[in-house]
Short mmCIF file of C-alpha atoms in Angstrom, two decimals:
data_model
loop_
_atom_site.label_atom_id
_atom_site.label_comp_id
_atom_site.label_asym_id
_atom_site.label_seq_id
_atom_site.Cartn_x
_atom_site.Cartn_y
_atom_site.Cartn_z
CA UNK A 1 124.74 119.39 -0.96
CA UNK A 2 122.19 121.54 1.32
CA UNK A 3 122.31 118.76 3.94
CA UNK A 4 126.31 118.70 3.74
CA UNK A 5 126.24 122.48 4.44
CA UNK A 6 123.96 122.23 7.59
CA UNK A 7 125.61 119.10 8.88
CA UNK A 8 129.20 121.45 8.37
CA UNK A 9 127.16 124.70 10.08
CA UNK A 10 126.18 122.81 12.66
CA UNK A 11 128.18 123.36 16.12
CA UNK A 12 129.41 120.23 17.14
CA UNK A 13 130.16 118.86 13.81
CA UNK A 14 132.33 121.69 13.12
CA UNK A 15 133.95 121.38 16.24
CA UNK A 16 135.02 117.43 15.32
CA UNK A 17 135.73 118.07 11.81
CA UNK A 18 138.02 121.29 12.30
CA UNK A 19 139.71 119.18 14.81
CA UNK A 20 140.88 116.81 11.93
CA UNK A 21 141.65 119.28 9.28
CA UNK A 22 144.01 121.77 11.46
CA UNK A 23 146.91 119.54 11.29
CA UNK A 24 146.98 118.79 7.96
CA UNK A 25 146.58 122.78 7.14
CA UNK A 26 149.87 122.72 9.90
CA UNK A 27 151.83 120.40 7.76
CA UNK A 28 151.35 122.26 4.40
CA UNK A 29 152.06 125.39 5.43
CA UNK A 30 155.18 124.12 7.33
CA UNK A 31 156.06 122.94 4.32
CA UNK A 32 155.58 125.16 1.70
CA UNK A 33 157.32 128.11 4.31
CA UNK A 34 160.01 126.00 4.77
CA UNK A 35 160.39 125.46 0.68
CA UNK A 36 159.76 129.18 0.32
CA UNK A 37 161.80 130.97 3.01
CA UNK A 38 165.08 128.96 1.68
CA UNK A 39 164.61 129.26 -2.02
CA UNK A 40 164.38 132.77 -1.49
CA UNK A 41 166.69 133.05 0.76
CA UNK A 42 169.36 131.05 -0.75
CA UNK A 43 168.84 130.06 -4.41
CA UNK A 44 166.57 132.64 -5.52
CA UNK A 45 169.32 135.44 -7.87
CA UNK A 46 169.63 138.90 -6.81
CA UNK A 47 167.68 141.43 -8.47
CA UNK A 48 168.91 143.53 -10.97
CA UNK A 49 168.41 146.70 -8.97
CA UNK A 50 167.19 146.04 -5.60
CA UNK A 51 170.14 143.05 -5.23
CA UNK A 52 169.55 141.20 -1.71
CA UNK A 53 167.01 143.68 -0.65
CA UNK A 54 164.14 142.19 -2.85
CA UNK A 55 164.13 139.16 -0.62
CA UNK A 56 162.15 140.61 1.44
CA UNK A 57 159.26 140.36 -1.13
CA UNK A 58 158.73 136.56 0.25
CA UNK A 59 157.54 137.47 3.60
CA UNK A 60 155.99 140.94 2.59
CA UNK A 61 153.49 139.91 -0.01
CA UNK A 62 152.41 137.08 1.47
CA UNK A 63 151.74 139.12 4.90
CA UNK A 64 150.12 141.90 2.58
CA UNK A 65 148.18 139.18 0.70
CA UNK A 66 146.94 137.72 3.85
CA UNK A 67 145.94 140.96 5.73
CA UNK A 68 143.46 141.94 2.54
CA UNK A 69 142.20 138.17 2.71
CA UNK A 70 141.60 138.08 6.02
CA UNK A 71 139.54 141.46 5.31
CA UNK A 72 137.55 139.93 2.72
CA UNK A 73 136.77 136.81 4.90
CA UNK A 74 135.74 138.63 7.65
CA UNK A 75 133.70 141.04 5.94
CA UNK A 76 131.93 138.48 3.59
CA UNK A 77 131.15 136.21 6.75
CA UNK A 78 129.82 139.10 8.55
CA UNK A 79 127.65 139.73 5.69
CA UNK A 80 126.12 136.15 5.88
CA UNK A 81 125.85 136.41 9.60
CA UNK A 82 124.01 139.43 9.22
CA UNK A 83 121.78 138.17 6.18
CA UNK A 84 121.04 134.66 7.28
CA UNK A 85 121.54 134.94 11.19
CA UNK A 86 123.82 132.08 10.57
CA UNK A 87 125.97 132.27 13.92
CA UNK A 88 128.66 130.28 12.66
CA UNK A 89 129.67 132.34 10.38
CA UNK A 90 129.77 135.90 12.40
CA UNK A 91 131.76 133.40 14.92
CA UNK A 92 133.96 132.89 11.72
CA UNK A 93 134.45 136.85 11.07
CA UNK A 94 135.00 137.45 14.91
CA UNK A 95 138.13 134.77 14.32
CA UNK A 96 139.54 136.42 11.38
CA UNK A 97 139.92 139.90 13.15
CA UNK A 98 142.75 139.53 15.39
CA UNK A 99 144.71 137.53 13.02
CA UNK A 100 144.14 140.10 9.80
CA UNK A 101 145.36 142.94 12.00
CA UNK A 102 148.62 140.79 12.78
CA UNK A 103 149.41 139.93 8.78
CA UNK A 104 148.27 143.90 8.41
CA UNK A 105 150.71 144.95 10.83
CA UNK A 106 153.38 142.92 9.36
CA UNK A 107 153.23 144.01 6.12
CA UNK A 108 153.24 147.45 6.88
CA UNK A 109 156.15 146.34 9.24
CA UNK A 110 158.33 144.56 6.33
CA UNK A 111 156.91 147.48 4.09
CA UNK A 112 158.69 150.10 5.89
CA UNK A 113 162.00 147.54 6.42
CA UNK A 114 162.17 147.34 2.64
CA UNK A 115 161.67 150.63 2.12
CA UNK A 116 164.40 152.42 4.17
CA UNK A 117 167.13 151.29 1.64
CA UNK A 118 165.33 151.44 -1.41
CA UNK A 119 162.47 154.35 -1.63
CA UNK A 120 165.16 156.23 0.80
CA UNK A 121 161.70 156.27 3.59
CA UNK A 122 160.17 153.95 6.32
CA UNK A 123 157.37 155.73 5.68
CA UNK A 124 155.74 158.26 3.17
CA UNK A 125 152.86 159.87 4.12
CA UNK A 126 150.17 160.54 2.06
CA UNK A 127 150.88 157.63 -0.01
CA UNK A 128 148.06 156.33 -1.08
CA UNK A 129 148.62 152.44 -0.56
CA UNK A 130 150.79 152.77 2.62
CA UNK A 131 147.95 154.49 3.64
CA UNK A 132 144.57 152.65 2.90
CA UNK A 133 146.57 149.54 4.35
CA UNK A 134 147.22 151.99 7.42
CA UNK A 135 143.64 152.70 7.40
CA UNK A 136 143.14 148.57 7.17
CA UNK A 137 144.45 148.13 10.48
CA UNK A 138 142.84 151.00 12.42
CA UNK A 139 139.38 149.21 11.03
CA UNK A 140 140.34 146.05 12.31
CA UNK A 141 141.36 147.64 16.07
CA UNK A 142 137.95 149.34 16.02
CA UNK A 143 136.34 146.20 14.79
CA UNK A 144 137.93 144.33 18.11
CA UNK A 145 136.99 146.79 20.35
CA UNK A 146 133.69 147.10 19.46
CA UNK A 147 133.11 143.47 19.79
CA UNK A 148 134.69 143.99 23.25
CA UNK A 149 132.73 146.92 24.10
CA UNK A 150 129.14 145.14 23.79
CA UNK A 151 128.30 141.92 26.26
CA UNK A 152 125.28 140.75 24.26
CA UNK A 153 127.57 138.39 21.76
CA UNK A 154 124.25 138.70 19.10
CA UNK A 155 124.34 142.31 19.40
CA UNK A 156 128.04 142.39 19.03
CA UNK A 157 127.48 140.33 16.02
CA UNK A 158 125.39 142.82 14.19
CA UNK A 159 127.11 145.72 15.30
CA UNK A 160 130.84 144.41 14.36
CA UNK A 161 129.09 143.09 11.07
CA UNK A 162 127.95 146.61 10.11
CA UNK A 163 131.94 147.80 10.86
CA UNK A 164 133.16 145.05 8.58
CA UNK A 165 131.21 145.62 6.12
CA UNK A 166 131.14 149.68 5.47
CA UNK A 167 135.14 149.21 5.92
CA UNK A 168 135.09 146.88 2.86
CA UNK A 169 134.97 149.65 0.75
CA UNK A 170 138.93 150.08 1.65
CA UNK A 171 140.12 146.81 -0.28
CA UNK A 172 139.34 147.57 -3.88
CA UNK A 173 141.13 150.73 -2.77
CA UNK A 174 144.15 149.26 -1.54
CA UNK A 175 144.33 146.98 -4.34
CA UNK A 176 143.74 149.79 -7.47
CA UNK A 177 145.70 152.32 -5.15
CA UNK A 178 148.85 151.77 -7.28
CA UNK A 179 146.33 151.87 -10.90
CA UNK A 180 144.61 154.83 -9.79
CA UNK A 181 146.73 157.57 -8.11
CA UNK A 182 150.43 158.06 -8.49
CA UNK A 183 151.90 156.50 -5.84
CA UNK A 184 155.67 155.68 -4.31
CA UNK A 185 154.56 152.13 -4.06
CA UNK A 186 155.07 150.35 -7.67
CA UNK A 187 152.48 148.17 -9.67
CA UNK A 188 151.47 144.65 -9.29
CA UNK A 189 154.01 141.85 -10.24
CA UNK A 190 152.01 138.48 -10.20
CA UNK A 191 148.99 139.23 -11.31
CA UNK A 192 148.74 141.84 -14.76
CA UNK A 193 148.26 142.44 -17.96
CA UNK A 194 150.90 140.37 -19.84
CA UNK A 195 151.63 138.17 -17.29
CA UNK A 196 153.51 137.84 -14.43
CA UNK A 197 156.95 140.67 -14.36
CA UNK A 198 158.82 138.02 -12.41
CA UNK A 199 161.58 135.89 -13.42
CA UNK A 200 160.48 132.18 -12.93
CA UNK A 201 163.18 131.71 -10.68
CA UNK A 202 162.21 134.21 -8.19
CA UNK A 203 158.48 133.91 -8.90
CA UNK A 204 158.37 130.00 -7.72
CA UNK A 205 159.36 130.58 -3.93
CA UNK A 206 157.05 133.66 -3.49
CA UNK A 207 153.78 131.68 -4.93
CA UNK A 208 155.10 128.76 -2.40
CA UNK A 209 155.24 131.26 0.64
CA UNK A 210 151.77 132.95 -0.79
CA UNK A 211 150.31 129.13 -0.60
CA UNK A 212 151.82 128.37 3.06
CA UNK A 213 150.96 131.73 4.53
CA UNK A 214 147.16 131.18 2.93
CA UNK A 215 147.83 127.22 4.70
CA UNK A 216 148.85 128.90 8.08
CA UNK A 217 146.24 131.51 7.84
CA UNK A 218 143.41 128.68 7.50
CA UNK A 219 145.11 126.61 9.76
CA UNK A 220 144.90 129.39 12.81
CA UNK A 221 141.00 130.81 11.11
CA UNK A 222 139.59 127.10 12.21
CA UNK A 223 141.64 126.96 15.35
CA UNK A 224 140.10 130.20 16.45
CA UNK A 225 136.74 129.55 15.13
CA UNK A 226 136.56 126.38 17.24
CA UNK A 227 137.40 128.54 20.40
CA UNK A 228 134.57 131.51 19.23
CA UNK A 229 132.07 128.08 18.65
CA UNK A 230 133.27 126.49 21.96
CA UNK A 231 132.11 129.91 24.08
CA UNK A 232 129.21 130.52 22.15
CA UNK A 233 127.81 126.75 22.48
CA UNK A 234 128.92 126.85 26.45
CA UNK A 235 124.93 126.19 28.16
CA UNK A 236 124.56 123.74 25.85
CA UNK A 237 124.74 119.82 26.14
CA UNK A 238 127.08 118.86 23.68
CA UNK A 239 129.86 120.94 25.07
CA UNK A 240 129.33 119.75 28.94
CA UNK A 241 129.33 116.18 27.09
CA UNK A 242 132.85 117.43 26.00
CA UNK A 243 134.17 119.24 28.88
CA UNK A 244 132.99 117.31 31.51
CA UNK A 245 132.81 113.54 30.60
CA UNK A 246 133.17 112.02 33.52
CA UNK A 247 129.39 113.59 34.65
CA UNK A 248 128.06 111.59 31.72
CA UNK A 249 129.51 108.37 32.86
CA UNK A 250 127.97 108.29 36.34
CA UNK B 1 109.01 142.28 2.01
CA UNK B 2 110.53 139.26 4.08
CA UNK B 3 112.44 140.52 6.89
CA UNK B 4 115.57 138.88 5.31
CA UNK B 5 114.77 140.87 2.37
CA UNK B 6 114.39 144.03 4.23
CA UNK B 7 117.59 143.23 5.89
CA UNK B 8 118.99 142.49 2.37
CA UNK B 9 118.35 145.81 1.72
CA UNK B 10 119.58 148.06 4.83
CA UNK B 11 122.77 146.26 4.71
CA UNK B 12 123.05 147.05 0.93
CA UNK B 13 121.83 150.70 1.23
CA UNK B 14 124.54 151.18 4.33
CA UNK B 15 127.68 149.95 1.95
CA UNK B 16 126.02 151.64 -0.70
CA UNK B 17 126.26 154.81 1.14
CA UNK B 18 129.49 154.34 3.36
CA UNK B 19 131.17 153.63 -1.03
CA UNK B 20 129.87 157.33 -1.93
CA UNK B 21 131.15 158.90 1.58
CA UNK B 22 134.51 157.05 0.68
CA UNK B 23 135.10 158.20 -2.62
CA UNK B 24 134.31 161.55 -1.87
CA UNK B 25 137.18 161.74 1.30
CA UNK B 26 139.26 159.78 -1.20
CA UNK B 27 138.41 162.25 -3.78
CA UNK B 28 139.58 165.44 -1.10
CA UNK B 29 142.68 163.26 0.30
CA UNK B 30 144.00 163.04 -3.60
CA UNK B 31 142.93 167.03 -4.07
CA UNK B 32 144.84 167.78 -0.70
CA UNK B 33 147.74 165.17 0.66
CA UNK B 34 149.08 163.74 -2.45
CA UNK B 35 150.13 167.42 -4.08
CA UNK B 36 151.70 165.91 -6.73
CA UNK B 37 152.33 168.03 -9.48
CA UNK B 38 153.14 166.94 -13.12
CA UNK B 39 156.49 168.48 -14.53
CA UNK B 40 154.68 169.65 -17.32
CA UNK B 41 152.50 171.80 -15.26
CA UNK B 42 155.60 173.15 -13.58
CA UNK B 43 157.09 174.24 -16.36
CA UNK B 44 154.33 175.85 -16.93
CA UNK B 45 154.39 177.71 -13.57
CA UNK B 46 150.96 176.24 -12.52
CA UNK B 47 152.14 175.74 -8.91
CA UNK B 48 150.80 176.45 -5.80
CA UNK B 49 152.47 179.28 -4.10
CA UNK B 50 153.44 178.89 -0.38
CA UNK B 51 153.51 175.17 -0.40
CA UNK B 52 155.60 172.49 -1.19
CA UNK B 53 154.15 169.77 -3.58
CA UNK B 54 155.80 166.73 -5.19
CA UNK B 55 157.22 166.39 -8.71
CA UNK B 56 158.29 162.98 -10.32
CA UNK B 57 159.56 161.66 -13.06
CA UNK B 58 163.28 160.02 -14.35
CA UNK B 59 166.31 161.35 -13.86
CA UNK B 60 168.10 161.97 -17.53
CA UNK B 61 171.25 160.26 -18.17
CA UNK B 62 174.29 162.21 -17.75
CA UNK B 63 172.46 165.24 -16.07
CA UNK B 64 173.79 164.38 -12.38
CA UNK B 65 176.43 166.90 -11.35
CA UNK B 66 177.49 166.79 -7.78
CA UNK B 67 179.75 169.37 -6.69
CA UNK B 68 183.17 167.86 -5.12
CA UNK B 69 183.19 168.30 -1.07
CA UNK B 70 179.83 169.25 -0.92
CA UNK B 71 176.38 167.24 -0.34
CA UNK B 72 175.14 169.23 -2.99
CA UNK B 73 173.47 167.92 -6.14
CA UNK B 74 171.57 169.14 -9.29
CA UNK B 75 170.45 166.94 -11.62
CA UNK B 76 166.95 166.67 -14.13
CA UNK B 77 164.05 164.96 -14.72
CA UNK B 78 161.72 164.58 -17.40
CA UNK B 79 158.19 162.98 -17.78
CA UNK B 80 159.13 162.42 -21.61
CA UNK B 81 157.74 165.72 -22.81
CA UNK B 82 159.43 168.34 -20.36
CA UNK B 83 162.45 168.77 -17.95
CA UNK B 84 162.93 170.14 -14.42
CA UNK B 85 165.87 170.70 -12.61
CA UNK B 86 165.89 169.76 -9.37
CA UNK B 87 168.72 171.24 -6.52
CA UNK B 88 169.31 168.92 -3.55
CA UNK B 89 171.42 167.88 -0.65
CA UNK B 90 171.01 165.12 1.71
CA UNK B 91 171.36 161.56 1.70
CA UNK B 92 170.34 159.54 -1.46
CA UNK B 93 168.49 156.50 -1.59
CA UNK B 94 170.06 153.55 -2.69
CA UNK B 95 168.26 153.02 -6.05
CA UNK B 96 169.33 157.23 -7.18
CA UNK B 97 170.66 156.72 -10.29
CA UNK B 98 170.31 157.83 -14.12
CA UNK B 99 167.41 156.48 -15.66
CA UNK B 100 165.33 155.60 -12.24
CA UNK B 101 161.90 157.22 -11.16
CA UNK B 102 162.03 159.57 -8.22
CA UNK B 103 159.97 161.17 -6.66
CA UNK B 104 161.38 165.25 -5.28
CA UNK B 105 159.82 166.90 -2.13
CA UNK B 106 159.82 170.38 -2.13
CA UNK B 107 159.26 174.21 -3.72
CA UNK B 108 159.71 175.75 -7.23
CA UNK B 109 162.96 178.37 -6.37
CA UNK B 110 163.02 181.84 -8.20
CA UNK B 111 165.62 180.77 -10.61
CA UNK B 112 162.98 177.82 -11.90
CA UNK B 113 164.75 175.09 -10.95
CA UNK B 114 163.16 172.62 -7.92
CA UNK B 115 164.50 172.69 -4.55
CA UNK B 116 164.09 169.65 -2.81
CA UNK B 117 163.94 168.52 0.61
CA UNK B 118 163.26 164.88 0.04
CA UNK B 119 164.11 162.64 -2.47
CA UNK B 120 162.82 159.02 -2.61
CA UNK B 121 163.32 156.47 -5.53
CA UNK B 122 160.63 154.67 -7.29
CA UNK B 123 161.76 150.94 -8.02
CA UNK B 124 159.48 149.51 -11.22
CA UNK B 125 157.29 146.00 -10.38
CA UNK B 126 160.21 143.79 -12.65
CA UNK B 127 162.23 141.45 -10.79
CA UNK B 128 164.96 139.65 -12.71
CA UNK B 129 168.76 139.06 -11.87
CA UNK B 130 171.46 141.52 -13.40
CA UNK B 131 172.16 138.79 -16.49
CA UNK B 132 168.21 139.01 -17.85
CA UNK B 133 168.34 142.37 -17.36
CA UNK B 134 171.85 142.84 -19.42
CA UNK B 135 170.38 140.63 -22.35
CA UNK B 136 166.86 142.15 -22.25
CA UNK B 137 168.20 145.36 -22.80
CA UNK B 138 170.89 144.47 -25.50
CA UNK B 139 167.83 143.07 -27.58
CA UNK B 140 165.97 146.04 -27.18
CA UNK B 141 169.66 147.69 -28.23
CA UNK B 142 169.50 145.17 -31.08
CA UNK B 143 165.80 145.71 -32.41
CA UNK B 144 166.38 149.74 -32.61
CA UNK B 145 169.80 149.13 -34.45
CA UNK B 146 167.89 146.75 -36.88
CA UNK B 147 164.73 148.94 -37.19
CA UNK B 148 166.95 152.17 -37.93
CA UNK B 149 168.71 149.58 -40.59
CA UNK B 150 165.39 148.86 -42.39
CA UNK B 151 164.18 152.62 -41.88
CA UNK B 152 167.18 153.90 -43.89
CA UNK B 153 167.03 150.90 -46.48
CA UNK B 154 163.37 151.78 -47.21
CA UNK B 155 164.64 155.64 -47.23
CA UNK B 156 167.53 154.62 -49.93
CA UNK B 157 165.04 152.79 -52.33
CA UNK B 158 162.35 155.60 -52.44
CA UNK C 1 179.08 133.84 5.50
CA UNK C 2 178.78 135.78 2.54
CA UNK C 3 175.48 134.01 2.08
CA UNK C 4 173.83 135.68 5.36
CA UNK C 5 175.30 139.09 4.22
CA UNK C 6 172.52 139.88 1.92
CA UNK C 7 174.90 141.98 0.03
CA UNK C 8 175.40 145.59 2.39
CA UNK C 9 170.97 144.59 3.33
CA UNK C 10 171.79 142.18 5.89
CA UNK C 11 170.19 143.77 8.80
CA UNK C 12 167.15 144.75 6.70
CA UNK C 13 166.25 141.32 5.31
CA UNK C 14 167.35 139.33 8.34
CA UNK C 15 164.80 141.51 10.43
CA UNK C 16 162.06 141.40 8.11
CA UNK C 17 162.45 137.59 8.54
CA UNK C 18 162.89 137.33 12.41
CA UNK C 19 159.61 139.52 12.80
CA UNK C 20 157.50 137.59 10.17
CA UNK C 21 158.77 134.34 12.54
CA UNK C 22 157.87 136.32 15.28
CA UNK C 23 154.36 137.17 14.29
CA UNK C 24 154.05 133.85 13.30
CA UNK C 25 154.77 132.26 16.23
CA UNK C 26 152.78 134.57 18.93
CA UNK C 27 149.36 134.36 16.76
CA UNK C 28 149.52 130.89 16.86
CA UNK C 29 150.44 130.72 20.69
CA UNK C 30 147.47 133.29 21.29
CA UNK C 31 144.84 130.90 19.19
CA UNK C 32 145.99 128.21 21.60
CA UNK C 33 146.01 130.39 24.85
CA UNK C 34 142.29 131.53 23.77
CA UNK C 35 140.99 128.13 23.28
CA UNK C 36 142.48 126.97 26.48
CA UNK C 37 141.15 129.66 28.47
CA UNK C 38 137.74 129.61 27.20
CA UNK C 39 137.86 125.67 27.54
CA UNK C 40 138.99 126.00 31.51
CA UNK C 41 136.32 128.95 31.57
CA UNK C 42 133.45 126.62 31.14
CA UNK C 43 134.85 123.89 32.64
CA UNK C 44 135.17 125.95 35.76
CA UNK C 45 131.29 127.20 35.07
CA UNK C 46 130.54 123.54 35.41
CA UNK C 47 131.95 122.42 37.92
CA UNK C 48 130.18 124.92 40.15
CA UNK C 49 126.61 124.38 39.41
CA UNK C 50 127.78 120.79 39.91
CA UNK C 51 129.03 121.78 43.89
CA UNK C 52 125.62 123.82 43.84
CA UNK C 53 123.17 121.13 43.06
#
């Protein structure tokens, strides 16, 4: 198991195996979007008082699911890096950055979409999940630039690790936001007391986009932690074996 | 100590510390942004003078009454224990209607009833078409009938 | 055509979707830009201590 681990942590082996597994994370995801986006599109019923407007819940979640799990992956990794110098995996939270401020921005996009016709608002201010998941994004900009600010990649590492780490205190927030304060944004659906408060029928395309989205999100982590590996392994042999194999042939 | 350890432990004591510094600004951002005020409190006339707050709570059946040709609109909430009646005019949102959760923007007026500049609706976290909705609440209908039934049955025999 | 309507929330479900393809779309064109770029970067790096030697 140990050895499994190190082989995995170790650069080039990464690079190869990551190589393999991105397409099949492609395919998945294609898959279970393409499942998703027209069963809730098309066969999914209206809701009884949002009617069309609650199809937007199949790209919103998922985007909102993603930008919390990209938070928690980052942060966690950091956390390792910072622990057990392991440089993979502060390569791993400088990948996850860019992408959870994208899934952040979207759901606070679709957010404010859905919420024009039915709160009456594209935004409310004050709010307390609109804005912790506001707050999300701005910690994920300052993240980035911070990495960008500081040459030294291992004292970027520590640094950015630091950030991710003290701003981890904002995701039980935005989760219990809803539990704790009274807010304009409603309860969870999926997961509480009682079970789900989701009519099979519209439940089974949202958990198929919240599967391809987590596909996707995997899919474009390793693609991004193979380019973080690739510049942080760039004096060493293995990747001018790579890049350049027409040296090792003569 | 190891120097992982002792790494162990800065990183531990920083979230430790950066938790308390967050739930204190969380604690002054609930105190100060949110201003929401329970109706009951209202009633009451514990209100902050000056300032608009928020009130929430569902609008009672039947209470709506807009005046023809104008954008005006009263209508009253309760929070199940008291009422507030709350003045408005502007554009609804689409989910306004008797029996939804809303949420008013605004100040208490002399005459005690709420005038609002903003009024957003609250949509609950159920999703179901317009069919399981019908049914759910005609068993719901159904159980009250039956349980008033039995309650007066049990009231006849004693 | 009454199925792209959404009811009168056409234009907001139809844009919700076209951004989510959207985002989709340039944050998997950046992961492949970045990899390319770094890639070329070192390639380039190379190539000159090669010319050098």
């Amino acid at each position: 198991m140990w050895k499994f681990l190190h082989k995995l942590a170790s650069p080039p082996h990464f690079y190869d195996l990551s190589a393999k597994i991105i397409p099949w994370f492609s395919v998945g995801a294609l898959a279970f979007i393409a499942y998703g986006t027209i069963a809730g599109l098309f066969f999914a019923p209206a809701d009884y008082q949002q009617g069309d407007a609650f199809r937007i819940i199949y790209v919103h979640v998922p985007a909102a699911y993603l930008s919390m799990l990209a938070y928690t992956a980052m942060a966690v990794s950091a956390g390792i890096g910072l622990i057990w110098r392991m440089k993979l995996a502060h390569a791993v939270a400088a990948a996850a950055a860019p992408l959870g401020a994208w899934f952040t921005f979207l759901a606070l996009a679709t957010g404010s979409i859905w919420g024009r016709p039915m709160w009456g608002t594209w935004w409310e201010w004050g709010d307390p999940r609109l804005t912790s998941e506001l707050i999300m994004l701005f910690l994920y900009f300052g993240y980035m630039a911070l990495r960008g600010a500081i040459d030294d990649t291992a004292k970027a590492d520590r640094a950015s690790a630091v950030l991710a780490l003290v701003g981890a205190v904002n995701i039980p927030i935005i989760h219990f936001s809803v539990e704790w304060w009274s807010s304009l944004h409603q309860g969870p659906t999926l997961v509480r007391e009682g079970g789900p408060a989701i009519v099979p029928a519209m439940m089974y395309p949202l958990l198929a986009m919240i599967i391809g989205f987590s596909l996707l999100f995997a899919a474009l982590l390793l693609a991004r932690v193979r380019s973080e590996v690739l510049y942080r392994e760039r004096r060493t042999h293995w990747v001018r074996k790579l890049l350049m194999p027409s040296e090792e042939s003569t | 100590m190891k120097p992982r350890q002792q790494r162990m432990l800065a990183v531990g004591l920083a979230v430790a510390g950066l938790a308390i510094a967050a739930v204190l600004t969380l604690r002054a951002f609930e105190e100060n942004l949110m201003f929401y005020i329970e109706i009951s409190d209202v009633v009451q006339g514990n209100v902050p003078q000056d300032r608009n707050f928020r009130v929430g709570g569902l609008v009672v059946e039947d209470s709506v009454i807009r005046k023809p040709g104008e954008l005006e609109i009263e209508f009253t909430v309760t929070d199940r224990k008291n009422e507030l009646t709350i003045l408005y005019s502007g554009l609804l949102p689409d989910l306004f209607r008797e029996g939804q959760g809303i949420i008013a923007h605004g100040q208490l007026g002399d005459n005690g009833k709420f005038v609002a500049d903003t009024v957003l609706a609250k949509h609950d976290e159920n999703y179901m078409p317009p069919e399981v909705a019908d049914s759910l609440a005609r068993h719901v209908a159904d159980k009250a009938a039956n349980q008033t039934v039995a309650e007066e049955a049990t009231g006849s025999a004693e | 055509m009454e199925l792209f309507a959404m009811g009168e929330y056409g234009p907001f479900v139809w844009s919700s979707y076209f951004l989510t393809l959207v985002v989709v779309i340039v944050s998997a064109v950046q992961a492949r830009q970045r990899h390319r770029q770094i890639a070329n970067g070192i390639r380039q790096r190379l190539k000159a201590e090669e010319t050098n030697e």
